[in-house]
Short mmCIF file of C-alpha atoms in Angstrom, two decimals:
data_model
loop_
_atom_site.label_atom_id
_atom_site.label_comp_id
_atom_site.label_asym_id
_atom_site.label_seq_id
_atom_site.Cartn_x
_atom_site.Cartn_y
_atom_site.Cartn_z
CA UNK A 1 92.76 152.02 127.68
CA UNK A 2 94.09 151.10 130.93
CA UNK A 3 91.53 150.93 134.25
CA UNK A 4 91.53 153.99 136.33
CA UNK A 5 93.68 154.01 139.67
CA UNK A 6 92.06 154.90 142.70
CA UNK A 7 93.59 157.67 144.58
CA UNK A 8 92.26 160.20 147.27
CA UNK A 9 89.55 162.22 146.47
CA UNK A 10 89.91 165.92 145.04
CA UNK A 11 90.57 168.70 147.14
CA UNK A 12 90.46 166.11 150.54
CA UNK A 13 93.76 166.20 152.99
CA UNK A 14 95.56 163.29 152.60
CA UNK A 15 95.00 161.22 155.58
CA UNK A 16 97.46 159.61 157.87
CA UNK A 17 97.13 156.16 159.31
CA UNK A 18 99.48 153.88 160.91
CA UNK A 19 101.12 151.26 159.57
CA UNK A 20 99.56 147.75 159.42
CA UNK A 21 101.35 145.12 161.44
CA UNK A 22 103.09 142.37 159.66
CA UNK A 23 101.04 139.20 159.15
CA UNK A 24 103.02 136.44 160.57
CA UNK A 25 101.50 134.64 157.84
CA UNK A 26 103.44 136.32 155.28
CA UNK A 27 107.57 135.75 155.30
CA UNK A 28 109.77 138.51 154.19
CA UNK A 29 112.99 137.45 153.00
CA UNK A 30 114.45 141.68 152.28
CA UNK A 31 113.25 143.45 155.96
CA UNK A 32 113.70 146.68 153.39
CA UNK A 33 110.97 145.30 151.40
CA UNK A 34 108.79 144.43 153.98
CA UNK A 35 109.36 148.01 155.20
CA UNK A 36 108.02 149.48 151.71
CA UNK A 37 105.15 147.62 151.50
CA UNK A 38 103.72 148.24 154.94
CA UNK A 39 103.91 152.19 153.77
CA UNK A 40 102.38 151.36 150.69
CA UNK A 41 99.97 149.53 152.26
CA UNK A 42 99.60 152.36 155.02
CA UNK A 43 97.10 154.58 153.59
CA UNK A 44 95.29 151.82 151.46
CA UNK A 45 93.51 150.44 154.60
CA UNK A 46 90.89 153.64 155.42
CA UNK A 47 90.67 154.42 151.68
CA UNK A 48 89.40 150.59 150.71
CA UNK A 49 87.98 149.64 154.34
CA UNK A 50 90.84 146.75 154.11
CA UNK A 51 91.88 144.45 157.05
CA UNK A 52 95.75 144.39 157.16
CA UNK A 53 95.54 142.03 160.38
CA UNK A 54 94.03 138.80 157.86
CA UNK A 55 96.37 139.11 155.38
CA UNK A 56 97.92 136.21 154.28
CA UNK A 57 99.27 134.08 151.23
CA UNK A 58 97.08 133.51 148.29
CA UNK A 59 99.33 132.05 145.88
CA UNK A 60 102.65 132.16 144.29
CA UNK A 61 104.02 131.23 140.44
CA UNK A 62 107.17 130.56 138.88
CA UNK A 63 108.64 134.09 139.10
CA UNK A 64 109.43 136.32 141.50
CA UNK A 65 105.72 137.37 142.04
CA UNK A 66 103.99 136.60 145.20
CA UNK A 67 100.29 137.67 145.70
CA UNK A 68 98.19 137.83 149.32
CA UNK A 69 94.82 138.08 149.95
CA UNK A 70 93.17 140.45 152.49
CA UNK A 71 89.56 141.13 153.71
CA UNK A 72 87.36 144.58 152.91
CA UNK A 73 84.69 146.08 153.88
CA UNK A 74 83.77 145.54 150.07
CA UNK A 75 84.98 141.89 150.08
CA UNK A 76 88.31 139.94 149.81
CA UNK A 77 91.26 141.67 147.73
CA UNK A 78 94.52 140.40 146.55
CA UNK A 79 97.77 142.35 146.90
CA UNK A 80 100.59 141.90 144.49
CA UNK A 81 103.86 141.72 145.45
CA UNK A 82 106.30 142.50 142.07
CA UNK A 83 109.88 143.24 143.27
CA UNK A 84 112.05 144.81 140.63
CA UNK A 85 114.15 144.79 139.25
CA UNK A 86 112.96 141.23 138.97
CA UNK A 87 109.18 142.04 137.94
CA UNK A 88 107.51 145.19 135.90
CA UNK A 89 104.40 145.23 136.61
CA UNK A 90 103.59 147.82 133.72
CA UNK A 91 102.96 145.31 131.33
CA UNK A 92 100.27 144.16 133.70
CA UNK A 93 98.67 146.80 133.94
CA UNK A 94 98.54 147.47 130.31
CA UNK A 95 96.89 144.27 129.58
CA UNK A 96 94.57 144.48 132.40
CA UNK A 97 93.29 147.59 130.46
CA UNK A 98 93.37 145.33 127.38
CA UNK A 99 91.06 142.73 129.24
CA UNK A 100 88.49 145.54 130.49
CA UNK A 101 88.18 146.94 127.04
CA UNK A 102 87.41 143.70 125.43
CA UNK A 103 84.84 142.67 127.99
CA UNK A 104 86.25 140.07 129.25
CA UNK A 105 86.88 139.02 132.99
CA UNK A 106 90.12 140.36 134.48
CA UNK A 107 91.14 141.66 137.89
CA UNK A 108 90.24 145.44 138.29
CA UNK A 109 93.48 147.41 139.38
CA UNK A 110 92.45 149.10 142.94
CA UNK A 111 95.84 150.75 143.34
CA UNK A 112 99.21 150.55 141.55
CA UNK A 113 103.03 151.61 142.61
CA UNK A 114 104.36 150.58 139.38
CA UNK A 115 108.07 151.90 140.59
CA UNK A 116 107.90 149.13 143.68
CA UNK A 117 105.92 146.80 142.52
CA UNK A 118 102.48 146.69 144.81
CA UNK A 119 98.89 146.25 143.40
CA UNK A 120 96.05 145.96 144.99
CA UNK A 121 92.87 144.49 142.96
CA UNK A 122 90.11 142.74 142.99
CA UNK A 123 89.82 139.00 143.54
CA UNK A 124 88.74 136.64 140.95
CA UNK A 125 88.17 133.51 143.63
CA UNK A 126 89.94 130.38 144.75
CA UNK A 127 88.66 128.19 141.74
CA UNK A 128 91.27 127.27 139.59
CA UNK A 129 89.98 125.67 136.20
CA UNK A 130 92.81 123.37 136.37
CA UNK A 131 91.21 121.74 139.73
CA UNK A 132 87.11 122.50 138.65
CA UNK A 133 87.74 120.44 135.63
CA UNK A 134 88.95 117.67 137.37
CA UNK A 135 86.51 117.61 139.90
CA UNK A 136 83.85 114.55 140.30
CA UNK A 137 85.10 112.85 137.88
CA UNK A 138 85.77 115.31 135.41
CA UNK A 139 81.86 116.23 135.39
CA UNK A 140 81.95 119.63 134.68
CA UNK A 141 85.09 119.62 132.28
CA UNK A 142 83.04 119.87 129.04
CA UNK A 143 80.91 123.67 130.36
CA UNK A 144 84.13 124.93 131.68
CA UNK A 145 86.31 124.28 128.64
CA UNK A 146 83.66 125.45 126.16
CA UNK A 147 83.61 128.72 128.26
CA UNK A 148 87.43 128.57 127.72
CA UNK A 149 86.99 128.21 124.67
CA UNK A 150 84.68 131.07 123.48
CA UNK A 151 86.25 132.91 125.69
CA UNK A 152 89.95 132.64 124.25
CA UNK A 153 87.76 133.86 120.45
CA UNK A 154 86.13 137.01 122.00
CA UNK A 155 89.75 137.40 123.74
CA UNK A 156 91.29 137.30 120.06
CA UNK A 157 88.94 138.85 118.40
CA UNK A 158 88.87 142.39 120.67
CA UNK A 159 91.90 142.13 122.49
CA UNK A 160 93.96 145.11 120.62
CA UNK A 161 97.19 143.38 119.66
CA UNK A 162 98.88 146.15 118.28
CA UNK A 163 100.01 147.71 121.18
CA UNK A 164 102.12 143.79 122.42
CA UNK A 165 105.65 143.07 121.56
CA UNK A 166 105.85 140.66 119.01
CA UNK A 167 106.04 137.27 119.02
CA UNK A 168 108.98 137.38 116.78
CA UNK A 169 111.69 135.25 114.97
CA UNK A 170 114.24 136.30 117.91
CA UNK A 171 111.92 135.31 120.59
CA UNK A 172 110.78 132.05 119.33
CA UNK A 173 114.66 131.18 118.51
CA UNK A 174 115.32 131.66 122.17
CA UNK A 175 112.25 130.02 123.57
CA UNK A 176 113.86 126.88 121.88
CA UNK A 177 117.49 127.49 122.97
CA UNK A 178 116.25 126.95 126.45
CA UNK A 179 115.45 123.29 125.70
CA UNK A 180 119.42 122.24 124.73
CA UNK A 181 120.74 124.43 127.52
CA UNK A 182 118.77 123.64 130.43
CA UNK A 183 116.79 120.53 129.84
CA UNK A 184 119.46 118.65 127.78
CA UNK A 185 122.77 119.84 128.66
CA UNK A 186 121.77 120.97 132.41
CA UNK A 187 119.16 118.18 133.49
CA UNK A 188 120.50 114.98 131.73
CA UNK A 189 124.31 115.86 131.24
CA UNK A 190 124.27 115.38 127.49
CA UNK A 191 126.15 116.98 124.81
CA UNK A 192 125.11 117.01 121.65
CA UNK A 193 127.32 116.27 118.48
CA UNK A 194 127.92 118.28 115.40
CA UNK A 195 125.61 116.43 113.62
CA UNK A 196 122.90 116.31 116.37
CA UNK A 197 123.06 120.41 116.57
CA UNK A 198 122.72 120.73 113.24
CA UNK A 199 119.40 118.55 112.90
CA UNK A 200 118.23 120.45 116.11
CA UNK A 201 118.52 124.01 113.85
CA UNK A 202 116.80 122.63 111.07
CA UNK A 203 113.98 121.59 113.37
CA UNK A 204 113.98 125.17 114.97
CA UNK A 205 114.12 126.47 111.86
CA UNK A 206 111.19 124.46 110.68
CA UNK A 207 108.85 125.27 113.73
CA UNK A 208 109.72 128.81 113.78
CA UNK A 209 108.69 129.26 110.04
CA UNK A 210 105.46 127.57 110.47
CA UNK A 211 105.20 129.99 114.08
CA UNK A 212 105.72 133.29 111.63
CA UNK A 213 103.55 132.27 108.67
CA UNK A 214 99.85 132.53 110.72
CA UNK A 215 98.05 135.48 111.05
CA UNK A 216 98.53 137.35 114.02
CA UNK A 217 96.01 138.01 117.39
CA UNK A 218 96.60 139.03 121.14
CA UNK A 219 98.27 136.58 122.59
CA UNK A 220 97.90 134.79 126.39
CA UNK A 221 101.22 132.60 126.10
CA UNK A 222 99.62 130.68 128.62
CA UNK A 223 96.31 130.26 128.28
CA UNK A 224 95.39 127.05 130.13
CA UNK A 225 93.80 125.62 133.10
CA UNK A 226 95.92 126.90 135.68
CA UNK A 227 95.48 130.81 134.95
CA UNK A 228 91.66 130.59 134.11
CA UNK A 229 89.29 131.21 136.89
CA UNK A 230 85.63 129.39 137.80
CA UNK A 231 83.90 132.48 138.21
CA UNK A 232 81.13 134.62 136.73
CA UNK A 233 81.32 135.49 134.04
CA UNK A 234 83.33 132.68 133.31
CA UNK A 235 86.62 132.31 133.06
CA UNK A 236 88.58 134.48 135.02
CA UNK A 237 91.69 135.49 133.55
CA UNK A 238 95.02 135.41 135.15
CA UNK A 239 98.87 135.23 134.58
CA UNK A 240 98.53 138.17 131.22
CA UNK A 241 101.31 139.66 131.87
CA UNK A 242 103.72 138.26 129.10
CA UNK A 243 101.12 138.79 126.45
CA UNK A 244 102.24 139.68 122.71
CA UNK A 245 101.17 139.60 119.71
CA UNK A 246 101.59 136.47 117.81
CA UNK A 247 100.33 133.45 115.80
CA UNK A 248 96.63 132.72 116.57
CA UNK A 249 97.20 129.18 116.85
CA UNK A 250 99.15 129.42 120.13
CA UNK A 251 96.91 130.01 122.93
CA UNK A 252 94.43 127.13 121.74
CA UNK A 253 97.17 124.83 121.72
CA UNK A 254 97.86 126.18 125.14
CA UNK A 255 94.68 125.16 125.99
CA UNK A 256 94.09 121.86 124.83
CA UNK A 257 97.86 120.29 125.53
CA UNK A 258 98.31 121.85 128.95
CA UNK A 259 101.49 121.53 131.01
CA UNK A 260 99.53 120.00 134.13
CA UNK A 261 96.87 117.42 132.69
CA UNK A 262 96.19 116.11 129.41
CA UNK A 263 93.08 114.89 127.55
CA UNK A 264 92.14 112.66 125.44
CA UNK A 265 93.25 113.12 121.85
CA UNK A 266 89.19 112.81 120.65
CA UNK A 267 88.33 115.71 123.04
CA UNK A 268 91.11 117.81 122.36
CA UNK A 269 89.77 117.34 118.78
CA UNK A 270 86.35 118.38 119.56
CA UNK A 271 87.40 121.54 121.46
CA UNK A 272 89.76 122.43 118.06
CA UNK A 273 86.99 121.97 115.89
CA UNK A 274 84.25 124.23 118.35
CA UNK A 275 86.90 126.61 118.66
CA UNK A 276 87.89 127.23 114.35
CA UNK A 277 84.15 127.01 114.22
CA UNK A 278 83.48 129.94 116.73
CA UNK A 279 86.75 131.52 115.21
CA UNK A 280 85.74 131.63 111.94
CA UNK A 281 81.90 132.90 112.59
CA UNK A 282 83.87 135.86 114.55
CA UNK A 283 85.55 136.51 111.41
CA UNK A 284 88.96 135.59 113.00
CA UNK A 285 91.82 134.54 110.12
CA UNK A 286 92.10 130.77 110.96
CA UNK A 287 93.15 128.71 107.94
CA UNK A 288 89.77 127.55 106.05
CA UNK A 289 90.99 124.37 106.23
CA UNK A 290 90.74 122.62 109.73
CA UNK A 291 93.18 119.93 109.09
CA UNK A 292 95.93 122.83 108.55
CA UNK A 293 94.66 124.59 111.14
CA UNK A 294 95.31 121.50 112.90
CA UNK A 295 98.75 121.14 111.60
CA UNK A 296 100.05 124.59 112.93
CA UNK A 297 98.44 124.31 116.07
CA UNK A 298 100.43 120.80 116.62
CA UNK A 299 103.75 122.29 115.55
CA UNK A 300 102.98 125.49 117.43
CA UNK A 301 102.60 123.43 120.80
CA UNK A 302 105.59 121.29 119.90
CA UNK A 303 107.61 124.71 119.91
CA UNK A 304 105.65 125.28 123.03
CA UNK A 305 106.54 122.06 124.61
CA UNK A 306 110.16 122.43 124.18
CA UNK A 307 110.46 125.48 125.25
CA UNK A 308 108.55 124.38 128.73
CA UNK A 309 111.19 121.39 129.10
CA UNK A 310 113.57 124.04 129.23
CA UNK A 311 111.72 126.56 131.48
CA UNK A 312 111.11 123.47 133.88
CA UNK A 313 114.46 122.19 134.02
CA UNK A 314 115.10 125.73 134.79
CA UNK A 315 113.14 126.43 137.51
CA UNK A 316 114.36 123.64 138.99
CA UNK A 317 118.22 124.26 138.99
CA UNK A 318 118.79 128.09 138.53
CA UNK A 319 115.50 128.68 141.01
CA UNK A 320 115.26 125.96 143.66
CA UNK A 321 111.84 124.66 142.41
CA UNK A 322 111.88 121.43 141.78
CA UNK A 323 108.39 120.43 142.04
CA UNK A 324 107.73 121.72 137.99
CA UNK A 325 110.12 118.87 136.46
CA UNK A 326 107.59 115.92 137.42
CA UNK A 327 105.66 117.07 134.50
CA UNK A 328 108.77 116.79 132.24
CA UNK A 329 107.24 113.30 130.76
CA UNK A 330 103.72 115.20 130.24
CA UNK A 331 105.89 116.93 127.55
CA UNK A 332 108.29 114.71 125.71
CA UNK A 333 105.31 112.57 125.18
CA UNK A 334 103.53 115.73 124.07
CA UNK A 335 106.77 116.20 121.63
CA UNK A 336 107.26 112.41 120.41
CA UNK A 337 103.45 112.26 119.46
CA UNK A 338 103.68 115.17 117.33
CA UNK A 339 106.77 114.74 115.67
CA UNK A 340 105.90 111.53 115.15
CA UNK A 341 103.31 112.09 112.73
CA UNK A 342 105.09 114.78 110.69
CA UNK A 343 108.11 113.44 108.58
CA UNK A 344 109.39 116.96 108.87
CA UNK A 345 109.84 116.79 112.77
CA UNK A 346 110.80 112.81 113.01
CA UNK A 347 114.56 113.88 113.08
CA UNK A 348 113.57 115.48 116.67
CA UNK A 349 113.10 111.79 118.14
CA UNK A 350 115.99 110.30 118.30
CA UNK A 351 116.93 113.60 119.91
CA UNK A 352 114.69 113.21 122.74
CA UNK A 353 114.97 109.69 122.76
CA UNK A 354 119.00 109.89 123.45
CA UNK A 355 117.31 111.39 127.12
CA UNK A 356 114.42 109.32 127.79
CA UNK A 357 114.91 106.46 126.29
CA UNK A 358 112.06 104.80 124.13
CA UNK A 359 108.94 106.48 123.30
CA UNK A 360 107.92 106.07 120.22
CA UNK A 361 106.20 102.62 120.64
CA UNK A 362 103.82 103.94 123.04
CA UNK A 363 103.78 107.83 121.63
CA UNK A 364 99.73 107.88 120.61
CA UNK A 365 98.90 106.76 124.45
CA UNK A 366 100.77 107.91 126.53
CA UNK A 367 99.21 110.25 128.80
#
């Protein structure tokens, strides 16, 4: 069930008002584009009391998405800017009306021009998780990652899954291609030989097996610090988009080895453990065994991990954004801890190894 869209009431003439003036805040690269968002944005400002003149950047990802935020008579908003053929903002709004019907805490869609690109909803804050758990000292990291936590089980446990693409064996195979192409061959110059490709496949073969043989929930894909919200009720959930429907060990491993800070290997323990606890008492399918629970959501984040080395390496030479590949040794040490303790996976080290040179003497530290 997807959120209704506001639109002019029944039976009312539609009412003309100028277009807002361009924020000099906010650069437009396509003057075509800027031109089709002012008339989108035209009749918006009477209907939803907003104030074009203090609009102004609120944040920007790793795609091609950009979002503003602008006052209301009813509070601040934020405006998404989608341009396709880049962006579809469909799926968005089909998991936003995933999110509402679960009762959890998602932006409301306002208004929606799904063929352009432009929404207008509500606005979940300024507080990103990622910085509130950091914050003096880390004091209120334990509340805020519990929330996350029982959060992420009421997300899997009413989230309707069947309507997501699946997280299938074709999508997890190319999730991993993107390490060799962009993060091996592209970022460090390296070839691989025969023999090296062939123990890569049988590690990809390995991961992707384990990935396929879970039981299946809604899936974030990135369920972590960065796209959770301090708000209330807490979290706020962002960045849903790409959801599908795949193994339920993903998102937790999301979680608890994120791509911009890591924790110590106790807590991330503890928060497993609360979480398989909560999972099972909400009659989610997690393994009845923690310590294979455990196992798949280690080789579930190494497939994760990988796949980020490549998306980073990426973004940094097809995109222009270099800023994501200081976090590239958050994530080999991420992948030489794990495979080190799995004699399945301990063919991927010398792998890695060939690019970053030693790291398997210091793998169980290394933060």
């Amino acid at each position: 069930m997807r959120p209704a869209l506001a639109g002019p009431a029944a039976g009312t003439a539609p009412m003309t008002v100028s277009a807002p003036s361009s924020s000099p805040a906010i650069a437009w690269a396509d003057p075509a584009r800027e031109a089709a968002f002012q008339a989108w944005l035209a009749p918006l400002v009477a209907r939803h009391g907003l104030q074009p003149e203090t609009l102004a950047p609120a944040s920007a990802d790793a795609s091609f998405r950009r979002y503003f935020r602008v006052q209301s008579a009813q509070g601040p908003r934020i405006v998404m800017d989608a341009p396709p053929p880049q962006e579809d903002v469909r799926p968005f709004l089909h998991v936003a009306g995933l999110i509402q019907a679960a009762g959890l805490h998602g932006p409301q869609i306002l208004e929606a021009d799904a063929e352009q690109g432009f929404l207008l909803l509500t606005d979940l804050g300024s507080t990103l998780y990622l910085d509130a758990v950091q914050a003096d000292g880390g004091a209120q990291a334990e509340r805020l990652m519990r929330e996350a936590v029982a959060a992420l089980v009421q997300w899997q446990a009413k989230v309707d899954a069947s309507s997501l693409p699946p997280y299938d064996d074709a999508l997890l195979r190319r999730e991993l291609a993107l390490f060799p192409e962009w993060c091996v061959q592209r970022e460090y110059g390296v070839s691989w030989t025969a023999e090296q490709q062939a123990r890569w496949q049988q590690i990809c073969d390995r991961l992707v097996a384990s990935a396929l043989a879970q039981p299946t929930v809604a899936v974030h894909r990135d369920w972590m610090p960065r796209n959770l919200m301090v708000t209330e009720p807490n979290p706020g959930i962002l960045d849903f988009q790409d959801a599908v429907r795949g193994p339920i060990s993903y998102d937790v491993a999301s979680l608890l080895r994120d791509a911009f800070l890591s924790w110590d290997e106790e807590r991330e323990l503890d928060w497993a453990v609360r979480y398989w606890d909560a999972a099972r008492k909400a009659g989610l399918p997690v393994d009845a065994d923690f310590g294979e629970f455990w196992r798949q959501l280690e080789w579930m984040g190494l497939q994760r991990h990988l796949k980020v080395l490549g998306i980073f390496c990426r973004l940094k030479h097809r995109d222009g954004k270099p800023k994501y590949s200081a976090d590239l040794p958050r994530f080999f040490h991420y992948v030489v801890r794990v495979a080190n303790r799995y004699v399945e996976l301990k063919p991927l080290i010398p792998l890695v190894e060939t690019l970053t040179g030693p790291l398997t003497t210091t793998a169980f530290s290394l933060r």
